[in-house]
GROMACS .gro file of C-alpha atoms in nm:
model
  411
    1MET     CA    1  -0.369  -0.331  -2.439
    2SER     CA    2  -0.202  -0.007  -2.391
    3ALA     CA    3  -0.359   0.140  -2.723
    4LEU     CA    4  -0.606   0.356  -2.534
    5GLY     CA    5  -0.705   0.509  -2.867
    6MET     CA    6  -0.900   0.195  -2.944
    7ALA     CA    7  -1.121   0.229  -2.619
    8ALA     CA    8  -1.421   0.405  -2.801
    9ALA     CA    9  -1.452   0.129  -3.050
   10LEU     CA   10  -1.427  -0.175  -2.792
   11SER     CA   11  -1.637  -0.053  -2.528
   12GLY     CA   12  -1.950   0.172  -2.502
   13CYS     CA   13  -1.934   0.206  -2.122
   14GLY     CA   14  -1.602   0.399  -2.133
   15SER     CA   15  -1.653   0.567  -2.456
   16SER     CA   16  -1.665   0.939  -2.501
   17GLY     CA   17  -2.001   0.915  -2.680
   18GLY     CA   18  -2.195   1.033  -2.373
   19ALA     CA   19  -1.926   1.274  -2.255
   20SER     CA   20  -2.040   1.579  -2.472
   21GLN     CA   21  -2.298   1.675  -2.213
   22ASP     CA   22  -2.189   1.958  -1.977
   23VAL     CA   23  -2.108   1.785  -1.668
   24THR     CA   24  -1.887   1.849  -1.358
   25LEU     CA   25  -1.748   1.532  -1.196
   26LYS     CA   26  -1.644   1.553  -0.834
   27LEU     CA   27  -1.331   1.358  -0.731
   28VAL     CA   28  -1.191   1.309  -0.384
   29ALA     CA   29  -0.819   1.212  -0.369
   30ALA     CA   30  -0.561   1.133  -0.125
   31ASP     CA   31  -0.240   1.339  -0.097
   32TYR     CA   32   0.085   1.137  -0.163
   33GLY     CA   33   0.305   1.443  -0.109
   34ASP     CA   34   0.473   1.564   0.219
   35SER     CA   35   0.463   1.926   0.139
   36LYS     CA   36   0.279   2.187  -0.062
   37ALA     CA   37   0.541   2.167  -0.338
   38ASN     CA   38   0.477   1.810  -0.407
   39SER     CA   39   0.111   1.773  -0.320
   40SER     CA   40  -0.092   1.543  -0.512
   41GLN     CA   41  -0.321   1.847  -0.603
   42ASN     CA   42  -0.050   1.956  -0.843
   43TYR     CA   43  -0.058   1.630  -1.020
   44TRP     CA   44  -0.433   1.611  -1.054
   45ASP     CA   45  -0.448   1.988  -1.153
   46LYS     CA   46  -0.211   1.923  -1.449
   47LEU     CA   47  -0.392   1.600  -1.548
   48VAL     CA   48  -0.743   1.769  -1.537
   49LYS     CA   49  -0.624   2.058  -1.727
   50GLU     CA   50  -0.497   1.832  -1.999
   51TYR     CA   51  -0.823   1.616  -2.005
   52GLU     CA   52  -1.061   1.932  -1.990
   53GLU     CA   53  -0.892   2.102  -2.300
   54LYS     CA   54  -0.971   1.780  -2.497
   55HIS     CA   55  -1.325   1.746  -2.354
   56PRO     CA   56  -1.490   2.096  -2.321
   57GLY     CA   57  -1.806   1.955  -2.210
   58ILE     CA   58  -1.662   1.801  -1.887
   59LYS     CA   59  -1.527   1.966  -1.576
   60ILE     CA   60  -1.338   1.773  -1.314
   61ASP     CA   61  -1.349   1.916  -0.964
   62VAL     CA   62  -1.066   1.758  -0.744
   63SER     CA   63  -1.025   1.784  -0.363
   64VAL     CA   64  -0.719   1.643  -0.234
   65TYR     CA   65  -0.699   1.568   0.154
   66SER     CA   66  -0.413   1.400   0.372
   67TRP     CA   67  -0.438   1.041   0.440
   68ASN     CA   68  -0.537   1.118   0.802
   69ASP     CA   69  -0.857   1.288   0.670
   70VAL     CA   70  -0.959   1.162   0.322
   71ASP     CA   71  -1.137   0.833   0.420
   72ALA     CA   72  -1.341   1.018   0.680
   73LYS     CA   73  -1.427   1.293   0.436
   74VAL     CA   74  -1.554   1.051   0.177
   75LYS     CA   75  -1.734   0.845   0.443
   76LYS     CA   76  -1.926   1.167   0.557
   77MET     CA   77  -2.020   1.277   0.208
   78VAL     CA   78  -2.168   0.948   0.135
   79ALA     CA   79  -2.362   0.945   0.464
   80ASP     CA   80  -2.478   1.300   0.406
   81GLY     CA   81  -2.612   1.183   0.047
   82HIS     CA   82  -2.365   1.373  -0.140
   83ALA     CA   83  -2.131   1.095  -0.250
   84PRO     CA   84  -1.862   1.237  -0.507
   85ASP     CA   85  -1.841   1.078  -0.850
   86MET     CA   86  -1.508   0.920  -0.775
   87ALA     CA   87  -1.289   0.868  -0.479
   88GLN     CA   88  -0.930   0.768  -0.451
   89ILE     CA   89  -0.894   0.646  -0.108
   90GLY     CA   90  -0.779   0.339   0.114
   91ALA     CA   91  -1.072   0.097   0.090
   92TYR     CA   92  -1.373   0.012  -0.118
   93ALA     CA   93  -1.537  -0.288   0.028
   94ASP     CA   94  -1.770  -0.117   0.263
   95TYR     CA   95  -1.915   0.090  -0.031
   96ALA     CA   96  -1.930  -0.211  -0.249
   97ALA     CA   97  -2.119  -0.426   0.003
   98LYS     CA   98  -2.374  -0.135   0.028
   99ASN     CA   99  -2.428  -0.141  -0.357
  100GLN     CA  100  -2.312   0.209  -0.394
  101LEU     CA  101  -2.032   0.157  -0.630
  102TYR     CA  102  -2.022   0.083  -1.019
  103LYS     CA  103  -1.871  -0.233  -1.128
  104VAL     CA  104  -1.543  -0.151  -1.307
  105ASP     CA  105  -1.666  -0.329  -1.631
  106GLU     CA  106  -1.960  -0.079  -1.619
  107LEU     CA  107  -1.679   0.219  -1.649
  108LEU     CA  108  -1.357   0.128  -1.818
  109SER     CA  109  -1.304   0.038  -2.183
  110ILE     CA  110  -1.181  -0.322  -2.221
  111PRO     CA  111  -0.813  -0.237  -2.303
  112VAL     CA  112  -0.784  -0.036  -1.989
  113GLN     CA  113  -0.961  -0.291  -1.770
  114ALA     CA  114  -0.753  -0.565  -1.898
  115ASP     CA  115  -0.424  -0.367  -1.841
  116PHE     CA  116  -0.429  -0.372  -1.448
  117VAL     CA  117  -0.169  -0.590  -1.300
  118SER     CA  118  -0.378  -0.918  -1.233
  119ARG     CA  119  -0.273  -0.945  -0.870
  120LEU     CA  120  -0.391  -0.610  -0.791
  121ALA     CA  121  -0.717  -0.632  -1.002
  122GLU     CA  122  -0.816  -0.940  -0.811
  123ALA     CA  123  -0.769  -0.767  -0.496
  124GLY     CA  124  -1.030  -0.510  -0.608
  125GLU     CA  125  -1.295  -0.774  -0.640
  126VAL     CA  126  -1.582  -0.874  -0.403
  127GLU     CA  127  -1.717  -1.208  -0.482
  128ARG     CA  128  -1.543  -1.207  -0.813
  129VAL     CA  129  -1.671  -0.878  -0.922
  130GLN     CA  130  -1.432  -0.588  -0.951
  131TYR     CA  131  -1.535  -0.270  -0.790
  132GLY     CA  132  -1.200  -0.123  -0.672
  133MET     CA  133  -0.959   0.011  -0.925
  134PRO     CA  134  -0.582   0.006  -0.804
  135PHE     CA  135  -0.440   0.339  -0.827
  136ALA     CA  136  -0.106   0.315  -0.658
  137SER     CA  137   0.080   0.008  -0.538
  138SER     CA  138   0.399  -0.063  -0.333
  139THR     CA  139   0.589  -0.369  -0.202
  140ARG     CA  140   0.839  -0.388   0.085
  141LEU     CA  141   1.204  -0.488   0.106
  142LEU     CA  142   1.451  -0.517   0.381
  143PHE     CA  143   1.684  -0.206   0.382
  144TYR     CA  144   2.021  -0.225   0.542
  145ASN     CA  145   2.296   0.041   0.608
  146LYS     CA  146   2.582  -0.056   0.385
  147LYS     CA  147   2.844   0.135   0.584
  148LEU     CA  148   2.739  -0.026   0.920
  149PHE     CA  149   2.736  -0.373   0.747
  150ALA     CA  150   3.084  -0.323   0.573
  151ASP     CA  151   3.241  -0.185   0.890
  152ALA     CA  152   3.119  -0.511   1.084
  153GLY     CA  153   3.211  -0.741   0.809
  154LEU     CA  154   2.841  -0.837   0.759
  155THR     CA  155   2.653  -0.955   0.459
  156PRO     CA  156   2.280  -0.901   0.402
  157PRO     CA  157   2.055  -1.169   0.574
  158GLN     CA  158   1.868  -1.414   0.385
  159SER     CA  159   1.703  -1.592   0.685
  160TRP     CA  160   1.590  -1.509   1.040
  161SER     CA  161   1.887  -1.652   1.204
  162ASP     CA  162   2.111  -1.438   0.969
  163LEU     CA  163   1.899  -1.127   1.078
  164ALA     CA  164   1.934  -1.186   1.446
  165ALA     CA  165   2.296  -1.276   1.414
  166ALA     CA  166   2.371  -0.951   1.212
  167ALA     CA  167   2.172  -0.752   1.466
  168LYS     CA  168   2.360  -0.900   1.755
  169VAL     CA  169   2.703  -0.802   1.582
  170LEU     CA  170   2.563  -0.447   1.523
  171LYS     CA  171   2.458  -0.403   1.882
  172SER     CA  172   2.809  -0.516   2.009
  173ARG     CA  173   2.945  -0.242   1.784
  174GLY     CA  174   2.720   0.039   1.941
  175VAL     CA  175   2.455   0.065   1.667
  176LYS     CA  176   2.163   0.236   1.839
  177ILE     CA  177   1.888   0.031   1.661
  178PRO     CA  178   2.022  -0.298   1.516
  179TYR     CA  179   1.662  -0.394   1.367
  180ALA     CA  180   1.383  -0.138   1.387
  181LEU     CA  181   1.043  -0.302   1.466
  182PRO     CA  182   0.776  -0.050   1.423
  183LEU     CA  183   0.465  -0.201   1.581
  184GLY     CA  184   0.330   0.137   1.688
  185HIS     CA  185  -0.017   0.259   1.594
  186GLU     CA  186   0.088   0.434   1.272
  187GLU     CA  187   0.128   0.129   1.047
  188ALA     CA  188   0.183  -0.186   1.271
  189GLN     CA  189  -0.055  -0.385   1.055
  190ALA     CA  190   0.216  -0.351   0.774
  191GLU     CA  191   0.514  -0.465   0.983
  192THR     CA  192   0.317  -0.751   1.130
  193MET     CA  193   0.206  -0.872   0.788
  194MET     CA  194   0.565  -0.871   0.648
  195TRP     CA  195   0.675  -1.101   0.959
  196LEU     CA  196   0.370  -1.320   0.936
  197LEU     CA  197   0.427  -1.399   0.563
  198SER     CA  198   0.791  -1.450   0.616
  199GLY     CA  199   0.692  -1.712   0.881
  200GLY     CA  200   0.463  -1.899   0.634
  201GLY     CA  201   0.137  -1.745   0.786
  202GLY     CA  202  -0.062  -1.434   0.720
  203TYR     CA  203  -0.391  -1.260   0.818
  204VAL     CA  204  -0.619  -1.519   0.642
  205ASP     CA  205  -0.596  -1.908   0.607
  206GLY     CA  206  -0.653  -2.118   0.296
  207SER     CA  207  -1.017  -2.075   0.300
  208GLY     CA  208  -0.996  -1.697   0.323
  209SER     CA  209  -1.105  -1.654   0.683
  210TYR     CA  210  -0.901  -1.486   0.952
  211GLY     CA  211  -0.633  -1.687   1.102
  212LEU     CA  212  -0.448  -1.433   1.313
  213ASP     CA  213  -0.361  -1.702   1.586
  214SER     CA  214  -0.250  -1.981   1.367
  215GLU     CA  215   0.047  -2.182   1.473
  216GLN     CA  216   0.275  -2.014   1.215
  217ASN     CA  217   0.188  -1.679   1.334
  218VAL     CA  218   0.228  -1.757   1.701
  219ASP     CA  219   0.570  -1.888   1.639
  220THR     CA  220   0.666  -1.575   1.440
  221PHE     CA  221   0.578  -1.356   1.735
  222ASP     CA  222   0.745  -1.595   1.987
  223TRP     CA  223   1.068  -1.574   1.769
  224LEU     CA  224   1.038  -1.191   1.754
  225LYS     CA  225   0.982  -1.146   2.132
  226ASN     CA  226   1.259  -1.393   2.246
  227GLU     CA  227   1.517  -1.354   1.957
  228LEU     CA  228   1.495  -0.987   1.878
  229VAL     CA  229   1.334  -0.782   2.135
  230ALA     CA  230   1.422  -0.970   2.455
  231LYS     CA  231   1.788  -0.944   2.357
  232GLY     CA  232   1.782  -0.577   2.310
  233LEU     CA  233   1.830  -0.582   1.931
  234THR     CA  234   1.537  -0.351   1.847
  235GLY     CA  235   1.656  -0.042   2.018
  236PRO     CA  236   1.582   0.155   2.321
  237THR     CA  237   1.208   0.237   2.219
  238ALA     CA  238   0.947  -0.043   2.286
  239PRO     CA  239   0.825  -0.177   1.942
  240GLY     CA  240   0.471  -0.101   2.032
  241LYS     CA  241   0.580   0.263   2.076
  242LEU     CA  242   0.795   0.279   1.770
  243ASN     CA  243   0.609   0.428   1.451
  244ARG     CA  244   0.714   0.381   1.097
  245ALA     CA  245   0.781   0.738   1.026
  246ASP     CA  246   1.022   0.755   1.337
  247ALA     CA  247   1.192   0.429   1.234
  248PHE     CA  248   1.245   0.565   0.887
  249ALA     CA  249   1.387   0.893   1.028
  250ALA     CA  250   1.623   0.707   1.237
  251PHE     CA  251   1.737   0.504   0.949
  252THR     CA  252   1.810   0.831   0.750
  253ARG     CA  253   2.029   0.957   1.049
  254GLY     CA  254   2.237   0.638   1.040
  255ASP     CA  255   2.105   0.499   1.363
  256VAL     CA  256   1.940   0.183   1.219
  257GLY     CA  257   2.103  -0.125   1.085
  258MET     CA  258   1.807  -0.291   0.931
  259LEU     CA  259   1.434  -0.227   0.867
  260ASN     CA  260   1.156  -0.314   0.623
  261GLY     CA  261   1.095  -0.019   0.387
  262HIS     CA  262   0.892   0.077   0.080
  263PRO     CA  263   1.028   0.281  -0.207
  264SER     CA  264   0.992   0.632  -0.066
  265LEU     CA  265   1.272   0.548   0.173
  266MET     CA  266   1.518   0.532  -0.098
  267GLN     CA  267   1.482   0.900  -0.177
  268ALA     CA  268   1.482   0.995   0.213
  269ALA     CA  269   1.803   0.797   0.283
  270ALA     CA  270   1.972   0.932  -0.030
  271ARG     CA  271   1.890   1.286   0.060
  272LYS     CA  272   2.079   1.236   0.395
  273GLY     CA  273   2.380   1.067   0.242
  274VAL     CA  274   2.302   0.710   0.387
  275LYS     CA  275   2.424   0.441   0.169
  276PHE     CA  276   2.197   0.162   0.175
  277GLY     CA  277   2.116  -0.186   0.020
  278MET     CA  278   1.808  -0.377  -0.024
  279VAL     CA  279   1.714  -0.747  -0.013
  280PRO     CA  280   1.390  -0.957  -0.002
  281MET     CA  281   1.243  -1.006   0.338
  282PRO     CA  282   1.431  -1.301   0.503
  283GLY     CA  283   1.217  -1.605   0.586
  284ILE     CA  284   1.264  -1.878   0.844
  285ASN     CA  285   1.496  -2.059   0.634
  286GLY     CA  286   1.583  -1.835   0.348
  287LYS     CA  287   1.397  -1.570   0.136
  288SER     CA  288   1.038  -1.538   0.238
  289LYS     CA  289   0.794  -1.716  -0.003
  290ALA     CA  290   0.575  -1.406  -0.022
  291THR     CA  291   0.626  -1.038   0.038
  292MET     CA  292   0.364  -0.778   0.142
  293GLY     CA  293   0.210  -0.551  -0.127
  294VAL     CA  294   0.004  -0.247  -0.073
  295ALA     CA  295  -0.257  -0.092  -0.299
  296ASP     CA  296  -0.486   0.213  -0.276
  297TRP     CA  297  -0.802   0.229  -0.468
  298MET     CA  298  -1.003   0.435  -0.709
  299MET     CA  299  -1.392   0.385  -0.703
  300ALA     CA  300  -1.677   0.540  -0.865
  301PHE     CA  301  -2.024   0.603  -0.695
  302LYS     CA  302  -2.343   0.535  -0.874
  303GLN     CA  303  -2.545   0.815  -0.691
  304ASN     CA  304  -2.494   1.082  -0.957
  305GLY     CA  305  -2.524   0.849  -1.243
  306HIS     CA  306  -2.230   0.976  -1.468
  307ALA     CA  307  -2.101   0.635  -1.573
  308GLU     CA  308  -1.989   0.714  -1.929
  309GLN     CA  309  -1.825   1.037  -1.834
  310VAL     CA  310  -1.653   0.888  -1.521
  311GLY     CA  311  -1.551   0.594  -1.741
  312ASP     CA  312  -1.408   0.828  -2.020
  313PHE     CA  313  -1.211   1.037  -1.756
  314LEU     CA  314  -1.079   0.714  -1.593
  315ASP     CA  315  -0.954   0.573  -1.923
  316PHE     CA  316  -0.749   0.892  -1.944
  317VAL     CA  317  -0.624   0.864  -1.577
  318TYR     CA  318  -0.500   0.502  -1.655
  319ASP     CA  319  -0.314   0.605  -1.975
  320LYS     CA  320   0.047   0.465  -1.960
  321LYS     CA  321   0.195   0.799  -1.962
  322ASN     CA  322  -0.017   0.922  -1.668
  323VAL     CA  323   0.032   0.621  -1.458
  324LEU     CA  324   0.407   0.645  -1.512
  325GLU     CA  325   0.419   1.023  -1.418
  326PHE     CA  326   0.229   0.953  -1.094
  327SER     CA  327   0.452   0.662  -1.007
  328HIS     CA  328   0.767   0.852  -1.071
  329THR     CA  329   0.649   1.163  -0.883
  330TYR     CA  330   0.591   0.941  -0.559
  331ASP     CA  331   0.826   0.659  -0.584
  332LEU     CA  332   0.541   0.414  -0.626
  333LEU     CA  333   0.485   0.110  -0.858
  334PRO     CA  334   0.254   0.128  -1.162
  335VAL     CA  335  -0.080  -0.064  -1.136
  336THR     CA  336  -0.114  -0.141  -1.485
  337ALA     CA  337   0.099  -0.396  -1.701
  338GLY     CA  338   0.181  -0.149  -1.975
  339ALA     CA  339   0.338   0.098  -1.729
  340SER     CA  340   0.519  -0.174  -1.534
  341GLU     CA  341   0.681  -0.294  -1.848
  342ALA     CA  342   0.787   0.057  -1.943
  343MET     CA  343   0.932   0.107  -1.599
  344ALA     CA  344   1.124  -0.229  -1.614
  345ALA     CA  345   1.270  -0.144  -1.939
  346ASP     CA  346   1.373   0.229  -1.844
  347LYS     CA  347   1.734   0.232  -1.720
  348ASN     CA  348   1.651   0.558  -1.513
  349ASP     CA  349   1.410   0.334  -1.311
  350LYS     CA  350   1.656   0.057  -1.219
  351ARG     CA  351   1.628   0.169  -0.844
  352LEU     CA  352   1.271   0.036  -0.846
  353ASP     CA  353   1.351  -0.306  -1.021
  354PRO     CA  354   1.376  -0.499  -0.679
  355PHE     CA  355   1.031  -0.370  -0.572
  356LEU     CA  356   0.881  -0.432  -0.926
  357LYS     CA  357   1.007  -0.807  -0.920
  358GLU     CA  358   0.853  -0.859  -0.584
  359LEU     CA  359   0.493  -0.731  -0.700
  360SER     CA  360   0.405  -1.061  -0.885
  361ASN     CA  361   0.470  -1.249  -0.565
  362ALA     CA  362   0.303  -0.997  -0.333
  363GLU     CA  363   0.021  -1.070  -0.086
  364LEU     CA  364  -0.217  -0.789  -0.022
  365TYR     CA  365  -0.425  -0.698   0.285
  366PRO     CA  366  -0.767  -0.885   0.274
  367VAL     CA  367  -0.931  -0.546   0.149
  368ALA     CA  368  -1.224  -0.718  -0.001
  369LYS     CA  369  -1.352  -0.781   0.366
  370THR     CA  370  -1.572  -0.509   0.494
  371SER     CA  371  -1.446  -0.622   0.845
  372TRP     CA  372  -1.066  -0.531   0.744
  373ALA     CA  373  -1.083  -0.166   0.856
  374GLN     CA  374  -1.190  -0.275   1.197
  375VAL     CA  375  -0.943  -0.557   1.214
  376SER     CA  376  -0.663  -0.345   1.098
  377ALA     CA  377  -0.737  -0.083   1.352
  378ASP     CA  378  -0.740  -0.361   1.624
  379ILE     CA  379  -0.401  -0.490   1.507
  380LYS     CA  380  -0.254  -0.127   1.515
  381GLN     CA  381  -0.369  -0.095   1.887
  382GLN     CA  382  -0.290  -0.429   2.011
  383ILE     CA  383  -0.009  -0.610   1.840
  384GLY     CA  384   0.278  -0.422   1.999
  385LYS     CA  385   0.191  -0.586   2.323
  386ALA     CA  386   0.268  -0.936   2.188
  387VAL     CA  387   0.642  -0.856   2.223
  388SER     CA  388   0.649  -0.682   2.545
  389PRO     CA  389   0.823  -0.845   2.843
  390ASN     CA  390   0.529  -0.989   3.043
  391ALA     CA  391   0.290  -1.065   2.763
  392SER     CA  392   0.207  -1.379   2.577
  393PRO     CA  393   0.189  -1.369   2.187
  394THR     CA  394  -0.057  -1.663   2.194
  395ALA     CA  395  -0.299  -1.460   2.418
  396ILE     CA  396  -0.263  -1.125   2.225
  397LEU     CA  397  -0.314  -1.308   1.885
  398GLY     CA  398  -0.599  -1.525   2.018
  399GLN     CA  399  -0.758  -1.192   2.138
  400LEU     CA  400  -0.723  -1.028   1.803
  401GLN     CA  401  -0.852  -1.348   1.623
  402ARG     CA  402  -1.167  -1.360   1.834
  403SER     CA  403  -1.235  -0.994   1.751
  404ALA     CA  404  -1.161  -1.054   1.371
  405ALA     CA  405  -1.383  -1.361   1.368
  406ALA     CA  406  -1.675  -1.156   1.513
  407ALA     CA  407  -1.624  -0.883   1.291
  408GLU     CA  408  -1.636  -1.107   0.984
  409ASN     CA  409  -1.943  -1.290   1.101
  410SER     CA  410  -2.121  -0.953   1.122
  411GLU     CA  411  -2.059  -0.860   0.766
   0.00000   0.00000   0.00000
């Protein structure tokens, strides 16, 4: 499947047969870097240069924007009638629902399309047709401060009761934030989903409809409120006011005993000399049955009609070498099976093994729903209230469920 040289023989859509015309393709992409030095623009510039040298008739014009701006930029371009040929952003479903995107099998060669990690490829489908191509992925693990745990004689938690007990000990020893619970506006939907999954629930029920106020979800937030927040085990900042970036920064200062994190936290902690361990998210009575996975998406718009050229370029983008380079640069997980296997076999990538192992068991956001963007925004704004002293988790989750159901019914 990784023999991309076979692409032209196996698929006309992704072949280079129509790629000899003089064409400029516009790509809008998100920035995964945190400075000019490691901006994603550098990655794309190098990739494009290599591609253009082999395809003199095609130019790739790449514009990279921060995650704060990129989705809105693409939305405006499309609304103004100037859709890019490709966009690498956070969600595809709205555009797919409006019939603005190519189907993946209209673009990619058969080997490249078949090489996507199946769990991620399925998440790119609307009504069993794939429109979203996974571009980057990540899973989450529970990070813990090894020194704080060793000094307190603690072992990594495997269940909620273990986590609460460890947090209580850490608090008694003066740890500022025994467990960091970031339910602030930045990424509350992620922390929420991790806890819901660990409690046997999630954002959707077995039929695929929203089920935010399920019994399992209410029980999870009752436990968080009563066993962690009310007992002062989540630090001085109210969870609804604590953002992920601030929680990560506190961990790298040595102020946090435990928190959920993704691979980029490893580098940040290591730079500050914080010794850490990582374990799967604890569940009610042991390891959580599922962990949260996140994927960002590549999509191709039909407006400019460059299916063959776009497909040829994307075949190159998803070459194993290029997928691995991007993953290594930004501490993310590969979205193709070939690159995942190569990463798992490389001793230099051992630090990412625990995250890779969780990917096959990961649950992703319900990104195929066009309503998800609004539901996610509502969760970010409201969920922190569910663990505040005078609030009712049942009431908050019920309010979110009613809003989600209304948004889903309007799709």
